[in-house]
XYZ file of C-alpha atoms in Angstrom:
320
model
C 0.129 -30.638 18.184
C -2.162 -27.658 18.702
C -0.924 -24.286 17.547
C -1.495 -21.144 19.577
C -2.513 -18.044 17.636
C -1.963 -14.604 19.114
C -4.066 -11.746 17.738
C -2.335 -8.366 17.614
C -4.744 -6.088 15.758
C -7.043 -3.191 16.501
C -9.993 -5.343 15.433
C -9.382 -8.451 17.506
C -13.056 -9.136 18.233
C -13.922 -9.166 14.538
C -10.931 -11.358 13.713
C -11.848 -13.785 16.489
C -15.395 -14.113 15.141
C -14.243 -14.597 11.557
C -11.654 -17.186 12.563
C -14.225 -19.091 14.607
C -16.308 -19.490 11.448
C -13.371 -21.210 9.738
C -13.191 -24.041 12.317
C -9.444 -24.381 11.836
C -8.091 -27.677 13.137
C -5.644 -27.653 16.044
C -5.646 -23.866 16.343
C -6.218 -22.200 19.691
C -6.736 -18.440 19.751
C -5.110 -17.182 22.923
C -6.091 -14.063 24.805
C -4.855 -10.911 23.136
C -3.139 -8.127 25.007
C -3.459 -5.212 22.602
C -5.981 -3.439 24.815
C -3.373 -3.317 27.574
C -0.129 -2.667 25.707
C -0.184 1.043 26.453
C -0.555 0.661 30.225
C 1.292 -2.627 30.878
C 4.651 -2.294 32.644
C 7.669 -3.325 30.593
C 8.443 -6.207 32.958
C 4.912 -7.623 32.803
C 4.458 -9.362 29.458
C 1.567 -11.750 28.884
C 2.439 -15.450 28.910
C 0.679 -15.668 25.574
C 3.493 -13.736 23.911
C 5.851 -16.485 25.030
C 3.529 -19.373 24.183
C 2.057 -18.433 20.806
C 3.832 -19.909 17.790
C 1.657 -18.066 15.227
C 0.734 -14.393 15.262
C -1.932 -12.661 13.177
C -0.754 -9.123 13.585
C -0.488 -5.545 12.441
C 3.258 -5.049 11.841
C 3.770 -2.119 14.213
C 2.031 -3.978 17.065
C 4.026 -7.127 16.378
C 7.296 -5.193 16.265
C 6.759 -3.934 19.806
C 6.269 -7.477 21.097
C 8.888 -9.343 19.036
C 11.715 -9.086 21.589
C 9.533 -11.091 24.007
C 8.632 -13.919 21.595
C 10.149 -17.300 22.450
C 8.158 -19.835 20.406
C 7.208 -17.732 17.402
C 7.414 -19.579 14.063
C 5.194 -17.546 11.743
C 3.649 -14.072 11.566
C 0.789 -13.426 9.164
C 0.738 -9.668 8.698
C -2.675 -8.070 8.256
C -1.100 -5.453 5.972
C 0.867 -5.535 2.737
C 3.528 -3.216 4.142
C 5.760 -4.777 6.795
C 8.323 -1.978 7.190
C 7.991 -1.988 10.991
C 9.225 -5.592 11.108
C 12.224 -5.027 8.843
C 14.376 -3.087 11.308
C 17.819 -4.727 11.708
C 17.508 -4.532 15.491
C 14.500 -6.882 15.496
C 14.599 -10.698 15.304
C 14.045 -12.264 11.879
C 14.147 -15.925 12.853
C 10.526 -16.617 11.891
C 8.474 -16.899 8.710
C 6.717 -13.695 7.681
C 3.835 -13.537 5.213
C 1.853 -10.485 4.190
C -1.367 -9.642 2.352
C -1.283 -9.531 -1.435
C -3.643 -9.990 -4.323
C -6.553 -8.060 -2.779
C -5.433 -4.444 -3.104
C -5.442 -4.106 -6.898
C -9.164 -3.315 -7.262
C -9.074 -0.839 -4.360
C -5.985 0.938 -5.701
C -7.593 1.130 -9.134
C -10.730 2.701 -7.670
C -8.555 5.280 -5.931
C -6.355 6.166 -8.910
C -9.021 6.173 -11.601
C -11.514 7.959 -9.388
C -9.125 10.910 -9.194
C -8.050 10.586 -12.824
C -11.578 10.650 -14.206
C -12.611 13.468 -11.904
C -9.644 15.553 -13.095
C -9.871 14.834 -16.815
C -13.658 15.174 -16.904
C -13.407 18.427 -14.899
C -15.850 17.432 -12.165
C -14.779 20.261 -9.851
C -15.331 22.862 -12.596
C -18.855 21.673 -13.351
C -19.744 21.513 -9.679
C -18.656 25.127 -9.325
C -20.610 26.123 -12.436
C -23.718 24.431 -11.066
C -23.579 26.636 -7.975
C -23.398 29.634 -10.339
C -26.244 28.349 -12.556
C -23.721 28.540 -15.383
C -24.170 26.417 -18.529
C -20.686 26.416 -20.064
C -19.139 23.306 -21.642
C -15.436 22.932 -20.856
C -12.648 21.499 -22.951
C -13.264 17.772 -23.357
C -10.396 15.550 -22.172
C -10.122 11.783 -22.371
C -7.863 9.088 -20.946
C -7.641 7.400 -24.334
C -4.100 7.365 -25.671
C -2.523 8.789 -22.507
C 0.809 7.398 -21.355
C 0.626 5.763 -17.926
C 3.920 5.004 -16.184
C 3.760 2.642 -13.200
C 6.735 2.352 -10.871
C 6.602 -1.259 -9.713
C 5.065 -4.180 -11.578
C 3.614 -6.395 -8.825
C 0.015 -7.498 -8.398
C -1.289 -3.981 -7.673
C 0.521 -2.547 -10.693
C -0.805 -5.336 -12.903
C -4.375 -4.589 -11.875
C -3.812 -0.882 -12.543
C -2.429 -1.752 -15.974
C -5.463 -3.883 -16.840
C -7.801 -1.110 -15.715
C -5.863 1.435 -17.766
C -6.245 -0.704 -20.877
C -10.030 -0.546 -20.455
C -9.637 3.197 -20.993
C -7.258 2.646 -23.945
C -4.246 4.054 -22.139
C -0.677 3.008 -23.031
C 1.033 1.463 -20.016
C 4.728 1.229 -19.172
C 6.081 -0.452 -16.067
C 9.468 -0.190 -14.372
C 10.988 -2.747 -12.012
C 14.469 -3.484 -10.683
C 15.573 -5.979 -13.322
C 13.309 -5.198 -16.250
C 11.558 -8.532 -15.754
C 8.770 -9.029 -18.298
C 5.269 -8.899 -16.810
C 1.916 -9.417 -18.495
C -0.577 -6.547 -18.914
C 2.073 -3.914 -19.741
C 2.781 -2.479 -23.175
C 6.397 -1.840 -22.208
C 8.669 -2.969 -19.363
C 12.047 -1.559 -18.400
C 14.371 -1.172 -15.423
C 13.783 1.441 -12.740
C 17.176 2.998 -13.442
C 15.722 4.145 -16.785
C 13.164 6.276 -14.954
C 14.510 9.545 -16.371
C 13.946 8.234 -19.909
C 10.247 7.579 -19.267
C 9.140 10.519 -17.137
C 9.145 13.184 -19.905
C 6.611 11.199 -21.979
C 4.306 10.175 -19.129
C 0.946 11.846 -18.666
C 0.223 9.935 -15.473
C 2.788 8.427 -13.079
C 1.805 6.022 -10.305
C 4.290 4.756 -7.728
C 3.430 1.470 -6.039
C 7.030 0.814 -4.999
C 7.848 -0.935 -1.705
C 9.986 0.693 0.967
C 13.565 -0.437 0.375
C 16.940 1.348 0.292
C 16.742 1.214 -3.524
C 13.424 3.083 -3.662
C 14.156 5.907 -1.212
C 13.603 9.268 -2.957
C 13.584 7.637 -6.370
C 11.415 10.625 -7.294
C 13.753 13.491 -6.446
C 14.865 16.928 -7.616
C 16.894 15.448 -10.473
C 13.914 13.760 -12.130
C 10.749 15.463 -10.845
C 11.700 18.398 -13.047
C 11.335 16.079 -16.066
C 7.574 15.735 -15.615
C 5.259 17.277 -18.174
C 3.811 20.618 -17.011
C 0.340 19.040 -16.758
C 1.351 15.559 -15.568
C -0.488 13.799 -12.748
C 1.589 11.988 -10.123
C 0.250 9.459 -7.607
C 2.125 7.913 -4.690
C 0.132 4.981 -3.277
C 3.013 2.595 -2.508
C 5.341 3.801 0.250
C 6.120 7.301 1.408
C 9.883 7.015 0.988
C 9.589 7.057 -2.825
C 9.169 10.855 -3.044
C 11.462 13.619 -1.819
C 8.763 15.970 -0.482
C 11.011 19.042 -0.466
C 11.803 18.557 -4.150
C 8.137 17.857 -4.862
C 7.050 21.093 -3.233
C 9.545 23.058 -5.337
C 8.310 21.530 -8.571
C 4.648 22.088 -7.692
C 5.371 25.753 -7.070
C 7.108 26.075 -10.432
C 4.375 24.195 -12.330
C 0.950 24.854 -10.810
C -0.699 22.857 -13.635
C 0.701 19.612 -12.253
C -1.522 17.537 -10.007
C -0.159 15.280 -7.262
C -2.207 12.838 -5.207
C -0.334 11.446 -2.213
C -1.679 8.776 0.131
C 1.533 7.684 1.882
C 4.314 9.613 3.589
C 7.638 8.911 5.285
C 6.194 10.446 8.443
C 2.560 9.646 9.152
C 0.493 11.555 9.971
C 1.967 14.289 7.799
C 2.858 17.083 10.269
C 0.219 19.796 10.478
C 2.819 22.477 9.708
C 4.051 20.816 6.508
C 3.822 23.205 3.505
C 2.208 20.554 1.287
C -1.084 20.982 3.144
C -1.362 24.418 1.558
C -0.487 23.505 -2.040
C -3.571 23.891 -4.218
C -2.344 21.303 -6.719
C -1.838 18.565 -4.110
C -4.444 16.154 -2.778
C -3.484 14.525 0.522
C -5.280 11.435 1.814
C -4.502 9.638 5.117
C -3.189 6.261 3.869
C -6.640 5.036 2.852
C -6.172 4.048 -0.808
C -6.498 0.332 -0.027
C -7.274 -0.730 3.550
C -6.973 -4.348 4.683
C -10.447 -5.803 5.229
C -10.542 -8.457 7.976
C -12.631 -10.828 5.826
C -9.949 -10.862 3.138
C -7.130 -11.154 5.672
C -8.778 -14.150 7.344
C -9.292 -15.843 3.982
C -5.578 -15.528 3.200
C -4.620 -16.623 6.714
C -6.920 -19.651 6.458
C -5.376 -20.744 3.172
C -1.890 -20.298 4.603
C -2.739 -22.146 7.808
C -3.965 -25.133 5.808
C -0.664 -25.105 3.912
C 1.206 -24.778 7.223
C -0.596 -27.844 8.560
C 0.530 -29.801 5.510
C 4.125 -28.521 5.741
C 3.741 -26.880 2.331
C 5.189 -23.485 1.276
C 3.001 -20.560 2.313
C 1.669 -17.814 0.069
C 3.110 -14.295 0.042
C 6.325 -14.934 1.976
C 8.278 -11.746 2.667
C 11.990 -11.752 1.871
C 13.625 -9.998 4.824
C 16.643 -9.127 2.663
C 14.499 -7.265 0.127
C 11.873 -5.942 2.551
C 8.870 -7.195 0.591
């Protein structure tokens, strides 16, 4: 029986071309409707929403269409984060898979790009160049620094391996203290307060769940070293921004790099925009590239055809 695939992305043309190159058996790509979602009346939903049993979709676009799905069996998300599909009010009677295993290198580029720039004082030497000033600064190295990673999944593991190339000491925290390769030390996330005072660099790659909301809050952000660097590249709910702003004001030596926020875009009037020791980026640390998404979808579709378990299944109870 032929399967009907509905595309719900902002790059449908590229996805259609890439999928055509895969020559997937018994898969019909039906007409997408994303170009018309904004101006289509509520009572006029494309028949393809009703007919498609597989969706390749961005979560927020899929969430808007879910109430109209009648034959849906499987959604392959084009993102790692599927928060938009986790709302209790939405149906969950389908298989959901996301993208994993491809973001580690991109996240490492992001984190270590900023780390090296900070510790090697790139901004200072750029300023001195404009002043024709030859003045060596105080040499700083990543060797021997304590890196604390909140979360120990595939992204965290890649970060840990990269950190070891720079001879950093890496600790990882997860919910149950489950042992994971590539870390020097593993513990439970409820021990966070024990690890923060010793950490030189903290990176959160935590998913968005009730357990991770404001895990970095007023009670423990004050435990950071005065010159610690904090990254949030997981989900925006991990940091209490009001508490963060207070701590940054008290300790201007601290550096914070934030790529994800509870409200995106970050409102233009938010005080964090004006903090000199904060770097704000617009959720770009690790984008999903269509070529990689299609490769994962192709592998999963072949498993689907053989009635075998798919890769990267999302547990709706846990949210990831």
